[in-house]
Every structure is written in structure tokens, then in C-alpha cells.
XYZ file of N, CA and C in Angstrom:
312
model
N -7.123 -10.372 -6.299
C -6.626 -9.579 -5.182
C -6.952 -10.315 -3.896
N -6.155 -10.117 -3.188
C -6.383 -10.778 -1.744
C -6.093 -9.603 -0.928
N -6.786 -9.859 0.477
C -6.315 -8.959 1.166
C -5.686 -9.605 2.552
N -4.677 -8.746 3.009
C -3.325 -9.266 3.826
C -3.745 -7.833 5.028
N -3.401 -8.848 6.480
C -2.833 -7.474 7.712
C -1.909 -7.576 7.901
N -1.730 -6.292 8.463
C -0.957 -5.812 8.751
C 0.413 -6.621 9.445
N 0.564 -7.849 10.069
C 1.452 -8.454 10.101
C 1.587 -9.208 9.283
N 0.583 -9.476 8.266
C 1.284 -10.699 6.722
C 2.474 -9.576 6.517
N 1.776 -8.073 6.469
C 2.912 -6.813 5.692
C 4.140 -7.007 5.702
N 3.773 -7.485 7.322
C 5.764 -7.200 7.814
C 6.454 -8.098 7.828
N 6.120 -9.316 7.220
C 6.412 -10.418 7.183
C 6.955 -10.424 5.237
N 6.149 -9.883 4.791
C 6.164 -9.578 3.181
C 7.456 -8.784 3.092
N 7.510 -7.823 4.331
C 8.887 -6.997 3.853
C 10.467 -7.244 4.084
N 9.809 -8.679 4.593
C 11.624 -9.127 4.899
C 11.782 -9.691 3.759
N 11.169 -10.203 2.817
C 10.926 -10.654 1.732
C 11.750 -9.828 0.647
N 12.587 -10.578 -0.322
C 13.003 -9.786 -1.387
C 11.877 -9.476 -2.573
N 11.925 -8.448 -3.573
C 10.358 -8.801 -4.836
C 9.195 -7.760 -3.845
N 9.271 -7.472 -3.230
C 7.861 -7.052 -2.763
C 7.790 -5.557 -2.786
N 6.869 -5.337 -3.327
C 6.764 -3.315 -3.420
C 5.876 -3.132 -2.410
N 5.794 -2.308 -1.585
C 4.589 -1.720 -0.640
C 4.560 -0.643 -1.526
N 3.308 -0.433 -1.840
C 2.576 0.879 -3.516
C 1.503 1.542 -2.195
N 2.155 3.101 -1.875
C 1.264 3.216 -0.777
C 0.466 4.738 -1.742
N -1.059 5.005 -1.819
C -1.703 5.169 -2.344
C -2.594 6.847 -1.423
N -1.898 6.853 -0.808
C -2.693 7.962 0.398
C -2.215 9.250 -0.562
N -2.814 10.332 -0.110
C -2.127 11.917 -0.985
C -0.986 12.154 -0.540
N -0.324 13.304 -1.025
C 0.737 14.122 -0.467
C 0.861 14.721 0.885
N -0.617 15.050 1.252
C -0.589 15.372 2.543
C -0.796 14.335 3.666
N -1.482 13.064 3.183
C -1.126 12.376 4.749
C 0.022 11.232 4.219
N 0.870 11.570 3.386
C 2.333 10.987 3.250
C 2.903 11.812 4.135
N 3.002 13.373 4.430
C 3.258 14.060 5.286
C 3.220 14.281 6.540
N 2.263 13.675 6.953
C 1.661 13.632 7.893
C 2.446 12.103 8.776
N 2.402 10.819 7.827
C 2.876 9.423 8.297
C 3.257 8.765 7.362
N 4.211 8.351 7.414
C 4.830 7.106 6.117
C 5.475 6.024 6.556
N 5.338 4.886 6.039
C 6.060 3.427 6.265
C 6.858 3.688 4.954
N 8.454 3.355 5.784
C 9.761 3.783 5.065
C 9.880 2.832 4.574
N 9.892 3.087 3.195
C 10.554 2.167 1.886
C 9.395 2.001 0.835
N 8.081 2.156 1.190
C 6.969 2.459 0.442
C 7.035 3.223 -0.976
N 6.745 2.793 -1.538
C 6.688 3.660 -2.996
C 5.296 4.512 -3.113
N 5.347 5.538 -3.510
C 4.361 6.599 -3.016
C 3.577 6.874 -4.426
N 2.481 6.569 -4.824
C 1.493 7.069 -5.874
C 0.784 7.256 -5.477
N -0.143 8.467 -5.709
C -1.186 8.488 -4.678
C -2.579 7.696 -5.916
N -3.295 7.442 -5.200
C -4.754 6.864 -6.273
C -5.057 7.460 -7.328
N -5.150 9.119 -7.294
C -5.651 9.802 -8.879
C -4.669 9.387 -9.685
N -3.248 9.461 -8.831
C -2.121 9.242 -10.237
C -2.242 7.943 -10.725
N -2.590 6.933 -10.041
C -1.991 5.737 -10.327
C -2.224 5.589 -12.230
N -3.881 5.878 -12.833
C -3.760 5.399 -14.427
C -2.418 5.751 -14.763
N -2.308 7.042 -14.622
C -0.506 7.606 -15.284
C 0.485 6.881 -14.880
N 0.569 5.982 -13.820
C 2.038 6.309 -13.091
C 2.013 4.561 -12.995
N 1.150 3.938 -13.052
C 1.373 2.745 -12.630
C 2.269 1.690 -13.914
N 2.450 1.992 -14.900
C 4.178 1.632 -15.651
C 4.951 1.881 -14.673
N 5.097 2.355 -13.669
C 6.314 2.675 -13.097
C 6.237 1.583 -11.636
N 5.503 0.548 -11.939
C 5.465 -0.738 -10.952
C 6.102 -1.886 -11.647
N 6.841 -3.019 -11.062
C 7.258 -4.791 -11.839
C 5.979 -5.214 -11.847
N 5.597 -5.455 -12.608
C 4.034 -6.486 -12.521
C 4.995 -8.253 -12.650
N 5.981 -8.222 -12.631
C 6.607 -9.322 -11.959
C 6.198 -9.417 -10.651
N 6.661 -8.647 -10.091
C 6.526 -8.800 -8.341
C 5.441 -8.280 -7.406
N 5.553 -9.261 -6.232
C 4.255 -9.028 -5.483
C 4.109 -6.995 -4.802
N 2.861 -7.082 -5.162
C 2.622 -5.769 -4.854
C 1.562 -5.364 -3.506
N 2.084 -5.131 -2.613
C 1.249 -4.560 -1.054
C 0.633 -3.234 -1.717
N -0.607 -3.160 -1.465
C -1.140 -1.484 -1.585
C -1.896 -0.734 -0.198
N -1.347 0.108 -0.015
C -1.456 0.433 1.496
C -2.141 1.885 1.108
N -3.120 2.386 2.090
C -3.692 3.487 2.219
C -3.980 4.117 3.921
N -5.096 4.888 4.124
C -4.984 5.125 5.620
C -5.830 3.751 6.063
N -7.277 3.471 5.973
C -7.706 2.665 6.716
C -7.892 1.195 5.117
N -7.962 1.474 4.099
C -8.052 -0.201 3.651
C -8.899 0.166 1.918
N -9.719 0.859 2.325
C -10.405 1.515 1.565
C -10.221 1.709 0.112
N -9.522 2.663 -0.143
C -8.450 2.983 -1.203
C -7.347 2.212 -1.815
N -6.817 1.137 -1.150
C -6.043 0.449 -1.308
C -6.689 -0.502 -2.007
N -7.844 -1.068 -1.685
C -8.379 -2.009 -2.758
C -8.928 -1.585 -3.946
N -9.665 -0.437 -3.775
C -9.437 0.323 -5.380
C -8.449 0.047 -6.351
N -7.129 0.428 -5.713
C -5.794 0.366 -6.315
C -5.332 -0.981 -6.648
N -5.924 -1.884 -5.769
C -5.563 -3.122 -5.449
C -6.150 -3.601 -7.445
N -7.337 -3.524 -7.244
C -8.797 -3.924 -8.289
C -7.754 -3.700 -10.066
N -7.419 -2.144 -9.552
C -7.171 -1.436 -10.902
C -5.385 -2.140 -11.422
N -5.126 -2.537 -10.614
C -3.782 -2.954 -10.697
C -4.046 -4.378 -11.463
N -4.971 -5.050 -10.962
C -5.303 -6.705 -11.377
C -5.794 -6.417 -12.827
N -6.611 -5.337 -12.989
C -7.317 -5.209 -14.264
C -6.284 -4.759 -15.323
N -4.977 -4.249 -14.605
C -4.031 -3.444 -15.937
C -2.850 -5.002 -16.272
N -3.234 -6.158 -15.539
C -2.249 -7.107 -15.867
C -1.404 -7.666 -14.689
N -1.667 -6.817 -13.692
C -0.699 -7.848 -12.222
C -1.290 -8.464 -11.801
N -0.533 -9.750 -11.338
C -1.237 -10.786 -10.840
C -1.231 -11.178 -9.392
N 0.001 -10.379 -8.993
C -0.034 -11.243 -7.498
C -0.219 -9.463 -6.617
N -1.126 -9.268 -6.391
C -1.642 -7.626 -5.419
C -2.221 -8.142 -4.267
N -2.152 -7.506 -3.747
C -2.677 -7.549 -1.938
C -3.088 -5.946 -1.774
N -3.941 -6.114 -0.755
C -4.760 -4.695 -0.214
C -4.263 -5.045 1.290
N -4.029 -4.136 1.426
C -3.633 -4.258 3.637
C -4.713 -3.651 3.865
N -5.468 -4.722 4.657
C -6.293 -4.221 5.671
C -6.269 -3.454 6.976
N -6.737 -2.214 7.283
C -6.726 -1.213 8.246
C -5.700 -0.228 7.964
N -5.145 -0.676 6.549
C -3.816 0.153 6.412
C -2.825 0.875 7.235
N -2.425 2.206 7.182
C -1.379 2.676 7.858
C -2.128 2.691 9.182
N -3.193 2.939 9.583
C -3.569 3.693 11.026
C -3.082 1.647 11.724
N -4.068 1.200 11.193
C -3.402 -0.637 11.547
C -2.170 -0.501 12.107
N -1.314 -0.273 10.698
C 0.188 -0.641 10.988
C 0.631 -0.089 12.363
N 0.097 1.503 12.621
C 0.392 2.136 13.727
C -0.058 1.604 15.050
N -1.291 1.417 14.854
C -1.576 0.548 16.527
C -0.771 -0.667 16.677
N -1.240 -1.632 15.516
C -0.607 -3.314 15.774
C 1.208 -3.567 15.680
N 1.472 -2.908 15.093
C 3.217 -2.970 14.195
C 4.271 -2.051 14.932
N 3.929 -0.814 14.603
C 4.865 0.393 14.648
C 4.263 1.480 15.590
N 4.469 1.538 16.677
C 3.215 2.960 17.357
C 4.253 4.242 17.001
N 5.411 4.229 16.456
C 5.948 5.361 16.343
C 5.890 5.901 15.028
N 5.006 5.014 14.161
C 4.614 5.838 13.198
C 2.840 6.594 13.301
N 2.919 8.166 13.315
C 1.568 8.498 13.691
C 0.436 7.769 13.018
N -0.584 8.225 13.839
C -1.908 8.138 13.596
C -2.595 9.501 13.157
N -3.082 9.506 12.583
C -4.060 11.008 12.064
C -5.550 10.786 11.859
């Protein structure tokens, strides 16, 4: 796992192959989301993570970084090879990237 900021991200997403796997709950998906993100939150991921390419590079995004490398860890251990953790995650993206996506 490596970990990438918030502008490697946006640089990753002009990119074809790349999943942003964003890992926060239901409620602060509600709250703020980076559009096009694929949404599992962390408890689901054992269940749900068949439902990723372990071909392709995978961004894991959370609120501040935290969680995302959890996800990041558990993803490398089930067989993917190329994962990234975004550092400062969404609140990041919001100051440095996007200010029109909230902060909470």
C-alpha cells in the first residue's frame, strides 16, 4: 500500500482503470461525497469487496486518512496489488481540491 494526496487523487482520476473505494458510513456519504466514488463503507468491505477489479488501481478514501488505510491493508491482504490510501481524505480533498464539496 502506498499512500497518495489528495492531488496524486485528481490526477489518478483522469486516468482510465482507477476506482476511488470510498469507505466513510452512510451518514457522512450524506453529508459529502466525491462523485464517481464507489461507496462501501469499512464494516461492509469483508462482504462486499468481490465487488472491486483487483486488476485495477484502487484509491481508498475516508474522512481524514485513517480508515482508508485499514481498507487500504485489508484489500492488499485479500490479493490487490496496486491500493493507495489518500491522505487527509475527503476533508483534504475539500480544503486543497474542491471547497464545494463540504467539510463536516
Amino acid at each position: 500500500m502506498r499512500n497518495i494526496d489528495v492531488h496524486e487523487l485528481q490526477r489518478c482520476l483522469r486516468q482510465p482503470g482507477v476506482t476511488v473505494l470510498d469507505v466513510r458510513t452512510d451518514e457522512e456519504l450524506f453529508a459529502a461525497r466525491l462523485a464517481g466514488a464507489k461507496h462501501i463503507p469499512l464494516q461492509e468491505l469483508p462482504m462486499r469487496y468481490v465487488e472491486l477489479n483487483p486488476a485495477q488501481h484502487i484509491a481508498v478514501l475516508c474522512h481524514h486518512g485513517v480508515r482508508s488505510q485499514m481498507a487500504a491493508r485489508f484489500l492488499e491482504q485479500n490479493g490487490f496489488q496496486d491500493v493507495s490510501s489518500v491522505d487527509g481524505g475527503l476533508d483534504a480533498w475539500s480544503m486543497h481540491v474542491d471547497p464545494t464539496v463540504p467539510r463536516y
